[in-house]
Amino acid sequence: MVEELKILETGGTIFSGEVHYVIPRYQRAYAWQDKEIVQLIDDIADFDSTGYYYIGSLVVSKVNGWDNTFEVVDGQQRLTTLFLLLNYLVSKDGLAAGLVELRLSFDCRDNSNYTLSCIQELMQERLSFESEDRIEHSIRNGVKAIKQKFENDGIEINKFIERLQRVVLFRIEVPQNTDLNRYFEIMNTRGEQLEQHDILKAQLMGSIGCREEQELFSEIWDACSDMTGYVQMHFSPAIRETLFGNKWDSLQETELGKIDFNSGNKERGNYSIKDIIKNDFKVDNVDGTLDDGTHLRFESIIDFPDFLLHSLRVFVKKERINVELGSLLDDKKLLDDFNRVMNSEEFKEKKKLFAESFIIHLLKTRYLFDKYIVKREYTGDDNDGKWSLKELKQAGSYNRKTAYYVNTALKTAGEWCSTFEPRNKESLMIQSALRVSYTSPKVMHWITELLLWVLDDSNTPAELTTAAERIAARATKENFLDKKDYELGVKTPHIVFNFLDYLLWKKDKISYADFEFEFRNSVEHWYPQNPSDGSFPEWEEVDTFGNLCIISRNVNSKFSNLSPKSKMQSYDKLVEKGSIKLRIMGELIKGCSNDDWATGGKCKEHQEAMIETLENAIDNLVPDNDVV
């Protein structure tokens, strides 16, 4: 039984009326992170509002003896997020409270149910001190992510509600007596539908008449589409040397029709059935070694559809194609963006030329992306990883050649290692600052800018760090300093905090040698907006920049509405591992009282020092006539 449910319609929502949804105990607790929540909001905010947007399915099973109670079999993360989202709209007076009733509960999860029961108090930060310990942190973090997404992006509530009225969810009711274990088994082994980039590949290959060129196109495309590791390692050895030379580290300037494809057929590097059925067979997911022999693997900061969008924008700029692409890097509009370019004046009668030109451009862009754009690196059994900026090198000879990785050499011609090695760390740090500031792939325009920069032959690798610094400085200037408003509160752009941390680290690398950029995605008040139980006075200037810090959501749930003194006394270890601005604030509060911080001028002094740091850097990096 399949039913279309409108998330919001006149007089009701999916959480009003008689229907009640229960999350069974065998389901995991609410676990969506910022990435999934932001993606859901973006999907609703960005779809073509002339039609309906089908947001997915909710698989349910009717609870025996209850006509209007459904056990949620699949889709509970999306359903819970929709409940939080609708309640956020209620808290902003966009929806009447009666439209979102408590029609959702968790089986045997008391804290989750308590949190849902006081969701409006949580939305408006009006929880009592006694309630804090009963709040489910994952739901609190979901609320924070929704609030900051709307506030930081300036999403208009009324326009969002209009779009929400055209969003549809399929509710699929499984027959009674369904074996749910078998159902899960089928769901977990189901195939995936064709993606837009698969369709694009077929379209481009179809415009190439030569069979051998089509096969080579496919080989290059498939190698580039695997965003793990370095692109050189996704080719068979013979084609690898044809494309990247004997040392595997120099992309050969070539055209598709001039690549010796036949040499690549000698060794494809695939596993045979004979290999697979051996008892000791396992897939090797090691990408190579460090120069000391340690095994490691790499993870890209973006997926292949996003990389295609970056590559296309670089292609359009480099070739000076007169076409307008969307301001967002939206993977849902991948085919639309490519069709605009293929139907431009330059290529509408030359589809074959576009396909042949773009595949070589894609390969070159991916090679430079691997070498010059930050990624995550994992060694041994490490599951956390670290930021990495390395290039591939080749050791050995004949059939014993292996790949190893060293820090990308950001140097000018003839420089010695001791001179250019520090630049690698600086470039890694500023790029990781950009990465954690722009968490949505749709707004990672800094990657496009850096790829354009490294493709410009007039630039040298030694200047890469400055190029990345300039991107962060320009964003800080335009979105913060130029506004002359230092009381933005939680709306303060994340790049401001992260660029400031980078500048503070660069100024004193020894004191902050342990500092790394993490996804600290919650802008919070050091002196709280709502003091716990009125135990200390409120302060009208809490939104000022000097009183703000950027922290991870789990730290935020611990800080709660404590005073600065209490935060430092209770969670000094968390502060000491936090952002550099937070560490400085922690040190300052050790020597003063809460009143000294707020009304006594300590916060103001701190703010002036931080603003001066930003202004001095931006004066050097972004001249008045700077143009993107």
XYZ file of C-alpha atoms in Angstrom:
628
model
C 0.000 0.000 0.000
C 1.547 3.257 -1.164
C 0.226 6.665 -0.176
C 1.478 10.131 -1.081
C 1.847 12.342 1.983
C 2.312 16.082 1.709
C 4.715 17.303 4.368
C 2.659 20.467 4.754
C -0.750 21.410 3.408
C -3.599 23.703 4.341
C -4.754 22.801 7.819
C -2.209 20.141 8.615
C 1.175 18.433 8.399
C 2.338 14.834 8.488
C 2.446 15.272 12.282
C -1.138 16.374 12.787
C -4.292 14.300 12.851
C -4.670 10.772 14.163
C -1.594 8.998 12.767
C 1.250 8.217 15.175
C 4.741 6.962 14.224
C 6.859 4.820 16.524
C 10.591 4.258 16.052
C 11.129 0.630 17.150
C 13.870 -0.334 19.576
C 15.826 -2.269 16.935
C 16.376 0.973 14.999
C 19.380 3.063 15.911
C 18.867 6.366 17.695
C 18.633 9.637 15.791
C 22.052 10.046 14.181
C 21.897 12.487 11.270
C 24.791 14.939 11.267
C 25.046 18.441 9.798
C 25.827 17.100 6.320
C 22.582 15.144 5.975
C 20.452 17.828 7.617
C 21.871 20.614 5.463
C 21.425 18.472 2.347
C 17.738 17.916 3.155
C 17.149 21.654 3.664
C 19.060 22.486 0.468
C 17.041 19.927 -1.497
C 13.793 21.540 -0.370
C 15.035 25.090 -0.896
C 16.524 24.464 -4.364
C 14.080 22.258 -6.292
C 12.117 23.519 -9.279
C 9.027 24.832 -7.490
C 6.823 24.606 -10.586
C 6.184 20.937 -9.770
C 6.247 18.627 -6.789
C 9.408 17.352 -5.119
C 9.372 13.711 -4.032
C 11.629 13.506 -1.035
C 11.801 9.732 -0.711
C 9.933 6.952 0.998
C 8.832 6.063 4.502
C 8.380 2.328 4.972
C 5.996 1.454 7.799
C 4.261 -1.501 9.352
C 0.893 -1.094 11.083
C 1.026 -1.951 14.784
C -1.376 -4.789 15.561
C -4.519 -3.564 17.286
C -3.898 0.111 16.507
C -5.518 1.507 13.357
C -3.470 4.699 13.172
C -0.137 3.682 14.712
C 2.747 2.740 12.437
C 6.113 1.246 13.255
C 8.790 2.936 11.129
C 10.753 0.265 9.263
C 12.836 2.558 7.062
C 13.188 6.342 6.842
C 13.224 7.268 10.529
C 16.214 9.633 10.227
C 14.448 11.718 7.562
C 11.143 11.562 9.448
C 12.707 12.767 12.711
C 14.509 15.578 10.877
C 11.221 16.688 9.307
C 9.689 16.782 12.795
C 12.527 19.020 13.992
C 12.318 21.165 10.850
C 8.570 21.751 11.173
C 8.996 22.626 14.851
C 11.680 25.139 13.912
C 9.173 26.812 11.562
C 6.688 26.902 14.460
C 9.299 28.542 16.704
C 9.718 31.270 14.057
C 5.942 31.840 13.870
C 5.916 30.541 10.328
C 3.493 27.767 11.244
C 0.779 27.555 13.872
C 1.773 25.345 16.817
C -1.285 23.164 16.344
C -0.045 22.033 12.923
C 2.833 20.049 14.444
C 1.651 17.697 17.165
C 3.710 15.157 19.080
C 2.915 12.275 16.727
C 6.377 10.737 16.864
C 7.953 8.633 19.613
C 10.834 6.272 20.247
C 10.268 2.832 21.726
C 12.320 2.393 24.959
C 14.288 5.640 24.572
C 13.122 7.860 27.400
C 15.574 10.718 26.798
C 14.621 10.921 23.130
C 10.921 11.040 23.969
C 11.477 13.653 26.671
C 13.437 15.801 24.220
C 10.639 15.613 21.634
C 8.069 16.493 24.297
C 9.854 19.778 25.111
C 11.061 20.522 21.589
C 9.811 24.137 21.596
C 11.632 24.904 24.856
C 14.767 23.474 23.241
C 14.204 25.512 20.060
C 13.882 28.722 22.037
C 16.578 27.821 24.593
C 14.155 27.993 27.518
C 15.012 24.680 29.165
C 15.275 24.543 32.919
C 18.541 23.462 34.543
C 16.927 20.162 35.634
C 15.910 19.393 32.048
C 19.420 19.693 30.610
C 20.570 16.261 31.780
C 17.592 14.549 30.137
C 18.067 16.061 26.692
C 19.203 13.680 23.931
C 22.375 15.260 22.545
C 21.887 14.013 18.989
C 18.465 15.696 18.777
C 19.850 18.882 20.325
C 22.601 18.884 17.697
C 19.991 18.418 14.979
C 18.111 21.460 16.261
C 21.347 23.489 16.269
C 22.158 22.437 12.705
C 18.714 23.494 11.453
C 18.808 26.861 13.242
C 22.293 27.711 12.015
C 21.510 26.635 8.453
C 18.547 29.017 8.276
C 20.323 31.853 10.070
C 23.678 31.601 8.289
C 22.142 31.255 4.820
C 19.455 33.859 5.436
C 16.701 31.488 4.288
C 13.353 33.285 4.179
C 10.843 31.370 6.293
C 7.769 32.191 4.165
C 9.439 31.207 0.886
C 10.689 27.969 2.428
C 7.176 27.149 3.665
C 5.798 27.748 0.159
C 8.243 25.199 -1.215
C 7.545 22.782 1.620
C 3.898 22.690 0.534
C 5.050 21.025 -2.704
C 7.176 18.364 -1.024
C 5.779 14.836 -1.035
C 6.782 11.728 0.913
C 5.742 8.232 -0.147
C 4.438 6.173 2.768
C 4.758 2.503 1.925
C 2.886 0.121 4.215
C 4.223 -3.412 4.125
C 1.657 -6.219 4.330
C 0.833 -7.634 7.722
C 2.942 -10.608 8.822
C 5.839 -9.420 6.648
C 9.144 -10.988 7.691
C 10.969 -7.743 8.547
C 14.358 -9.462 8.777
C 13.950 -10.689 5.201
C 12.714 -7.253 4.182
C 15.853 -5.626 5.577
C 18.009 -8.163 3.753
C 16.345 -7.304 0.439
C 16.591 -3.557 1.089
C 20.285 -3.755 1.937
C 21.134 -5.638 -1.259
C 18.992 -3.652 -3.684
C 20.625 -2.040 -6.688
C 21.189 1.669 -7.181
C 19.507 3.743 -9.847
C 21.461 5.375 -12.628
C 23.108 8.621 -11.515
C 23.335 11.821 -13.575
C 27.077 11.385 -14.090
C 26.451 7.906 -15.562
C 24.019 9.422 -18.066
C 26.500 12.178 -18.856
C 29.238 9.640 -19.538
C 26.998 7.783 -21.985
C 26.043 11.030 -23.765
C 29.648 12.134 -24.190
C 30.834 8.716 -25.344
C 27.980 8.607 -27.842
C 29.317 11.703 -29.566
C 32.668 9.980 -30.205
C 32.477 7.724 -33.255
C 35.716 5.749 -32.909
C 35.351 2.577 -30.821
C 38.924 2.684 -29.518
C 38.571 6.336 -28.491
C 35.309 5.497 -26.734
C 37.053 2.789 -24.738
C 39.910 5.095 -23.810
C 37.408 7.822 -22.879
C 35.696 5.297 -20.597
C 39.004 4.266 -19.028
C 39.963 7.859 -18.234
C 36.457 8.696 -16.989
C 36.349 5.648 -14.705
C 39.810 6.408 -13.325
C 38.816 10.003 -12.560
C 35.496 8.929 -11.050
C 37.257 6.913 -8.344
C 37.940 9.712 -5.869
C 39.929 7.503 -3.503
C 43.688 7.665 -3.840
C 45.544 9.289 -6.733
C 44.329 9.080 -10.307
C 47.579 7.531 -11.602
C 46.887 4.395 -9.568
C 43.503 3.822 -11.208
C 45.078 2.987 -14.584
C 46.711 -0.188 -15.794
C 50.536 0.083 -15.695
C 50.967 0.509 -19.455
C 48.403 3.322 -19.799
C 49.727 4.879 -16.572
C 53.156 5.335 -18.132
C 51.659 6.521 -21.410
C 49.739 9.254 -19.586
C 52.118 10.142 -16.743
C 55.590 9.142 -17.914
C 58.030 6.603 -16.494
C 58.066 8.304 -13.096
C 54.236 8.595 -12.950
C 54.500 12.237 -11.865
C 54.298 14.266 -15.058
C 51.068 14.426 -17.025
C 51.931 14.240 -20.718
C 50.358 16.862 -22.959
C 48.314 14.815 -25.401
C 45.087 14.453 -27.356
C 42.629 11.603 -27.023
C 43.228 10.345 -30.549
C 47.012 10.256 -30.089
C 47.135 8.060 -26.978
C 48.440 4.567 -27.744
C 45.449 2.691 -26.412
C 46.573 -0.777 -27.564
C 49.480 -0.804 -25.143
C 46.989 -0.556 -22.328
C 45.350 -3.853 -23.211
C 48.370 -5.866 -22.124
C 47.590 -5.623 -18.429
C 44.301 -4.380 -17.048
C 45.038 -5.083 -13.392
C 41.702 -6.877 -12.761
C 41.266 -9.911 -10.521
C 40.547 -13.295 -12.111
C 37.974 -15.734 -10.739
C 40.902 -18.013 -9.905
C 42.351 -15.266 -7.695
C 39.026 -14.452 -6.029
C 38.220 -18.028 -4.889
C 41.520 -18.414 -3.030
C 41.127 -18.582 0.763
C 43.578 -15.758 1.339
C 42.061 -13.381 -1.273
C 41.259 -9.839 -0.161
C 40.852 -6.558 -1.988
C 43.862 -4.312 -1.411
C 42.620 -0.851 -0.431
C 46.117 0.503 0.251
C 46.957 3.396 -2.075
C 50.709 3.237 -1.490
C 53.358 3.987 1.101
C 55.099 6.920 2.678
C 58.808 7.275 2.028
C 59.408 5.290 5.252
C 57.291 2.372 3.966
C 54.162 3.014 6.048
C 50.974 1.952 4.231
C 48.390 4.645 3.705
C 45.170 5.453 1.905
C 43.507 8.720 0.925
C 39.974 10.124 0.890
C 38.833 13.038 -1.247
C 37.009 15.997 0.289
C 34.409 15.930 -2.535
C 32.578 13.266 -4.555
C 32.900 12.726 -8.294
C 29.727 14.641 -9.343
C 31.017 17.648 -7.405
C 34.429 17.283 -9.026
C 32.770 17.266 -12.453
C 31.064 20.560 -11.629
C 34.376 22.128 -10.590
C 36.094 20.802 -13.719
C 33.352 22.154 -15.973
C 33.612 25.635 -14.454
C 37.378 25.596 -14.863
C 36.917 24.457 -18.477
C 34.461 27.281 -19.193
C 36.846 29.870 -17.732
C 39.947 28.522 -19.471
C 38.257 28.225 -22.866
C 36.423 31.545 -22.446
C 33.077 29.976 -23.280
C 30.211 32.463 -23.235
C 27.765 30.616 -21.003
C 26.254 31.244 -17.568
C 26.295 28.405 -15.043
C 24.466 28.290 -11.732
C 25.931 30.076 -8.733
C 25.759 26.843 -6.722
C 27.708 23.657 -7.420
C 24.504 21.631 -7.435
C 24.940 17.970 -8.370
C 21.203 17.745 -9.075
C 21.792 20.155 -11.978
C 24.861 18.376 -13.361
C 23.247 17.488 -16.704
C 21.717 20.959 -17.032
C 25.103 22.628 -16.570
C 26.825 20.345 -19.099
C 24.011 20.770 -21.616
C 24.387 24.552 -21.391
C 28.042 24.249 -22.338
C 27.467 21.644 -25.063
C 24.739 23.825 -26.572
C 26.838 26.982 -26.455
C 27.912 28.738 -29.654
C 31.345 27.134 -29.361
C 30.170 23.503 -29.178
C 26.556 23.111 -30.322
C 27.769 21.797 -33.685
C 30.922 20.209 -32.269
C 29.803 17.674 -29.659
C 32.683 15.328 -30.525
C 35.217 18.101 -30.019
C 33.733 18.908 -26.610
C 33.826 15.286 -25.466
C 37.431 14.790 -26.602
C 38.580 18.101 -25.141
C 36.761 17.710 -21.852
C 38.012 14.202 -21.046
C 41.636 15.330 -21.366
C 40.828 18.451 -19.345
C 39.152 16.237 -16.706
C 42.260 14.084 -16.433
C 44.563 17.094 -16.114
C 42.303 18.749 -13.553
C 42.118 15.552 -11.492
C 45.907 15.164 -11.579
C 46.339 18.722 -10.268
C 43.509 18.264 -7.756
C 45.296 15.250 -6.274
C 48.590 17.095 -6.062
C 47.544 20.546 -4.852
C 44.184 20.231 -3.039
C 44.001 19.008 0.541
C 42.567 15.550 1.318
C 42.267 13.139 4.262
C 45.041 10.630 4.855
C 44.800 7.385 6.823
C 47.797 5.321 7.907
C 47.735 1.790 9.273
C 44.631 1.176 11.367
C 43.902 4.880 11.899
C 40.207 5.590 11.313
C 40.274 9.305 12.166
C 42.765 10.418 9.537
C 44.526 13.738 9.181
C 44.784 16.516 6.617
C 47.207 15.730 3.808
C 48.843 17.595 0.928
C 51.066 15.095 -0.855
C 52.198 14.172 -4.336
C 52.802 10.743 -5.826
C 56.306 9.496 -6.509
C 57.498 6.259 -8.084
C 60.236 3.925 -6.879
C 61.722 0.758 -8.341
C 62.105 -0.325 -11.929
C 60.544 -2.574 -14.549
C 57.710 -4.664 -13.064
C 58.692 -3.782 -9.471
C 57.643 -0.162 -9.617
C 55.662 1.074 -6.615
C 54.075 4.338 -5.572
C 55.042 6.325 -2.522
C 53.996 9.787 -1.320
C 55.831 12.872 -0.100
C 54.684 16.373 0.822
C 53.839 18.342 -2.308
C 56.811 20.549 -3.152
C 55.549 24.125 -3.219
C 58.708 25.732 -4.529
C 60.239 27.859 -7.191
C 62.843 26.436 -9.531
C 66.077 25.503 -7.782
C 64.854 25.878 -4.191
C 66.149 23.560 -1.449
C 63.821 21.534 0.745
C 64.513 23.499 3.921
C 63.245 26.621 2.164
C 59.949 25.403 0.728
C 58.897 22.636 3.142
C 57.174 25.028 5.638
C 54.914 26.264 2.822
C 53.341 22.818 2.539
C 52.162 22.954 6.148
C 50.832 26.477 5.718
C 48.964 25.560 2.546
C 47.553 22.447 4.208
C 46.345 24.529 7.150
C 44.673 27.303 5.139
C 43.014 24.792 2.797
C 41.718 22.735 5.712
C 40.408 26.000 7.211
C 38.483 26.593 3.984
C 37.243 22.998 3.943
C 35.745 23.100 7.452
C 34.260 26.551 6.819
C 32.316 25.528 3.719
C 30.805 22.189 4.658
C 28.314 21.976 1.794
C 29.814 20.901 -1.561
C 27.501 23.419 -3.225
C 29.522 26.385 -1.950
C 33.086 25.059 -2.189
C 33.990 27.603 -4.868
C 37.464 27.896 -3.364
C 38.344 24.574 -5.046
C 37.428 25.982 -8.465
C 39.494 29.089 -7.750
C 42.581 27.092 -6.724
C 42.298 24.753 -9.719
C 42.144 27.763 -12.012
C 45.159 29.173 -10.213
C 47.336 26.048 -10.592
C 46.355 25.747 -14.261
C 47.723 29.226 -14.915
C 51.294 28.759 -16.157
C 52.282 32.202 -14.899
C 51.850 31.051 -11.278
C 54.420 29.030 -9.330
C 53.668 26.336 -6.699
C 55.463 28.494 -4.126
C 52.544 30.971 -4.290
C 49.769 28.413 -3.673
C 49.556 29.227 0.042
C 49.115 32.926 -0.667
C 46.449 32.162 -3.277
C 44.445 30.181 -0.691
C 44.992 32.857 1.965
C 43.666 35.467 -0.433
C 40.442 33.466 -0.942
C 39.852 33.283 2.825
C 40.805 36.938 3.300
C 38.455 38.126 0.556
C 35.540 36.166 2.057
C 36.270 37.571 5.527
C 36.483 41.107 4.195
C 33.297 40.980 2.099
C 31.125 39.077 4.567
C 32.339 40.543 7.838
C 34.793 43.433 8.000
C 33.173 45.489 5.241
C 29.832 45.259 7.033
C 31.290 47.083 10.052
C 28.902 45.051 12.188
C 30.683 42.975 14.811
C 27.524 41.885 16.607
C 26.302 39.221 14.199
C 26.125 36.547 16.893
C 25.586 33.038 15.525
C 25.263 34.524 12.006
C 28.985 35.326 11.986
C 30.409 33.388 9.001
C 32.508 30.364 9.961
C 35.301 31.445 7.628
C 35.944 34.467 9.897
C 36.723 32.244 12.887
C 38.753 29.742 10.904
C 40.771 32.358 9.016
C 41.479 34.075 12.331
C 42.632 30.769 13.838
C 44.909 30.250 10.839
C 46.484 33.677 11.288
C 46.981 33.091 15.023
C 48.548 29.690 14.322
C 50.837 31.100 11.632
C 51.993 33.838 14.002
C 52.904 31.373 16.782
C 53.353 27.872 15.352
C 55.262 26.651 18.399
C 52.600 27.482 20.990
C 49.850 26.031 18.789
C 51.781 23.100 17.330
C 48.981 20.692 18.307
C 46.225 22.705 16.628
C 44.291 21.219 13.705
C 41.205 22.397 11.894
C 38.169 20.275 12.699
C 34.475 20.526 11.877
C 33.743 23.001 14.647
C 30.396 23.997 13.213
C 28.574 25.668 16.088
C 28.997 29.396 16.750
C 28.420 29.911 20.466
C 28.564 32.605 23.140
C 31.337 32.509 25.748
C 29.157 34.589 28.078
C 25.772 32.879 27.472
C 22.604 34.413 26.114
C 20.474 32.764 28.776
C 22.382 32.353 32.074
C 21.528 29.102 33.865
C 18.532 29.624 36.145
C 19.329 33.308 36.476
C 22.382 32.499 38.611
C 24.225 35.435 37.068
C 22.993 38.531 35.213
C 22.197 38.727 31.510
C 24.437 40.827 29.260
C 23.032 42.824 26.347
C 26.199 42.624 24.223
C 26.559 38.826 24.086
C 26.451 38.842 20.256
C 29.657 40.842 19.937
C 32.497 39.092 18.081
C 34.822 39.102 21.085
C 32.311 36.966 23.006
C 31.906 34.375 20.247
C 33.724 31.151 19.523
C 33.331 28.253 17.121
C 33.087 24.809 18.676
C 31.896 21.317 17.840
C 28.307 20.465 18.720
C 29.261 17.925 21.379
C 31.257 20.626 23.204
C 28.299 22.994 22.849
C 25.998 20.522 24.586
C 28.417 20.448 27.540
C 28.943 24.216 27.714
C 25.198 24.834 27.781
C 24.384 28.130 29.564
C 27.277 28.123 32.016
C 29.223 31.283 32.817
C 32.712 31.712 31.290
C 34.324 30.938 34.668
C 32.283 27.762 35.091
C 33.029 26.634 31.544
C 36.746 26.992 32.120
C 36.648 25.319 35.518
C 34.544 22.359 34.354
C 35.792 21.869 30.810
C 39.308 23.285 30.701
C 40.585 20.244 28.765
C 37.993 20.790 26.030
C 38.935 24.465 25.820
C 42.637 23.624 25.567
C 41.910 21.376 22.560
C 39.517 23.808 20.915
C 39.934 26.637 18.438
C 42.775 29.066 19.071
C 40.394 31.963 19.721
C 38.623 29.816 22.333
C 41.959 28.945 23.947
C 42.824 32.638 24.203
C 39.420 33.377 25.742
C 39.994 30.579 28.247
C 43.348 31.999 29.277
C 41.868 35.482 29.663
C 39.030 34.335 31.921
C 41.496 32.654 34.292
C 42.688 36.083 35.357
C 39.366 37.893 35.619
C 35.763 37.500 36.773
C 32.623 37.055 34.673
C 31.824 40.731 35.256
C 35.339 41.735 34.206
C 34.815 39.817 30.962
C 31.419 41.278 30.103
C 31.135 44.803 31.481
C 34.686 45.329 32.664
C 36.178 45.580 29.191
C 38.110 42.288 28.845
C 35.840 41.055 26.057
C 36.168 44.379 24.241
C 39.991 44.262 24.488
C 39.991 40.712 23.128
C 37.740 41.708 20.242
C 39.907 44.668 19.289
C 43.012 42.445 19.210
C 41.285 39.841 17.037
C 39.850 42.414 14.611
C 43.272 44.027 14.298
C 44.793 40.643 13.408
C 42.227 40.183 10.654
C 42.544 43.722 9.309
C 46.347 43.601 9.129
C 46.298 40.353 7.168
C 43.573 41.494 4.799
C 45.335 44.772 4.075
C 48.292 42.733 2.791
C 46.285 40.082 0.931
C 43.339 41.950 -0.584
C 44.179 45.290 -2.206
C 41.388 47.813 -2.681
C 41.216 47.083 -6.427
C 41.045 43.306 -5.899
C 38.750 41.560 -8.395
C 37.843 37.872 -8.393
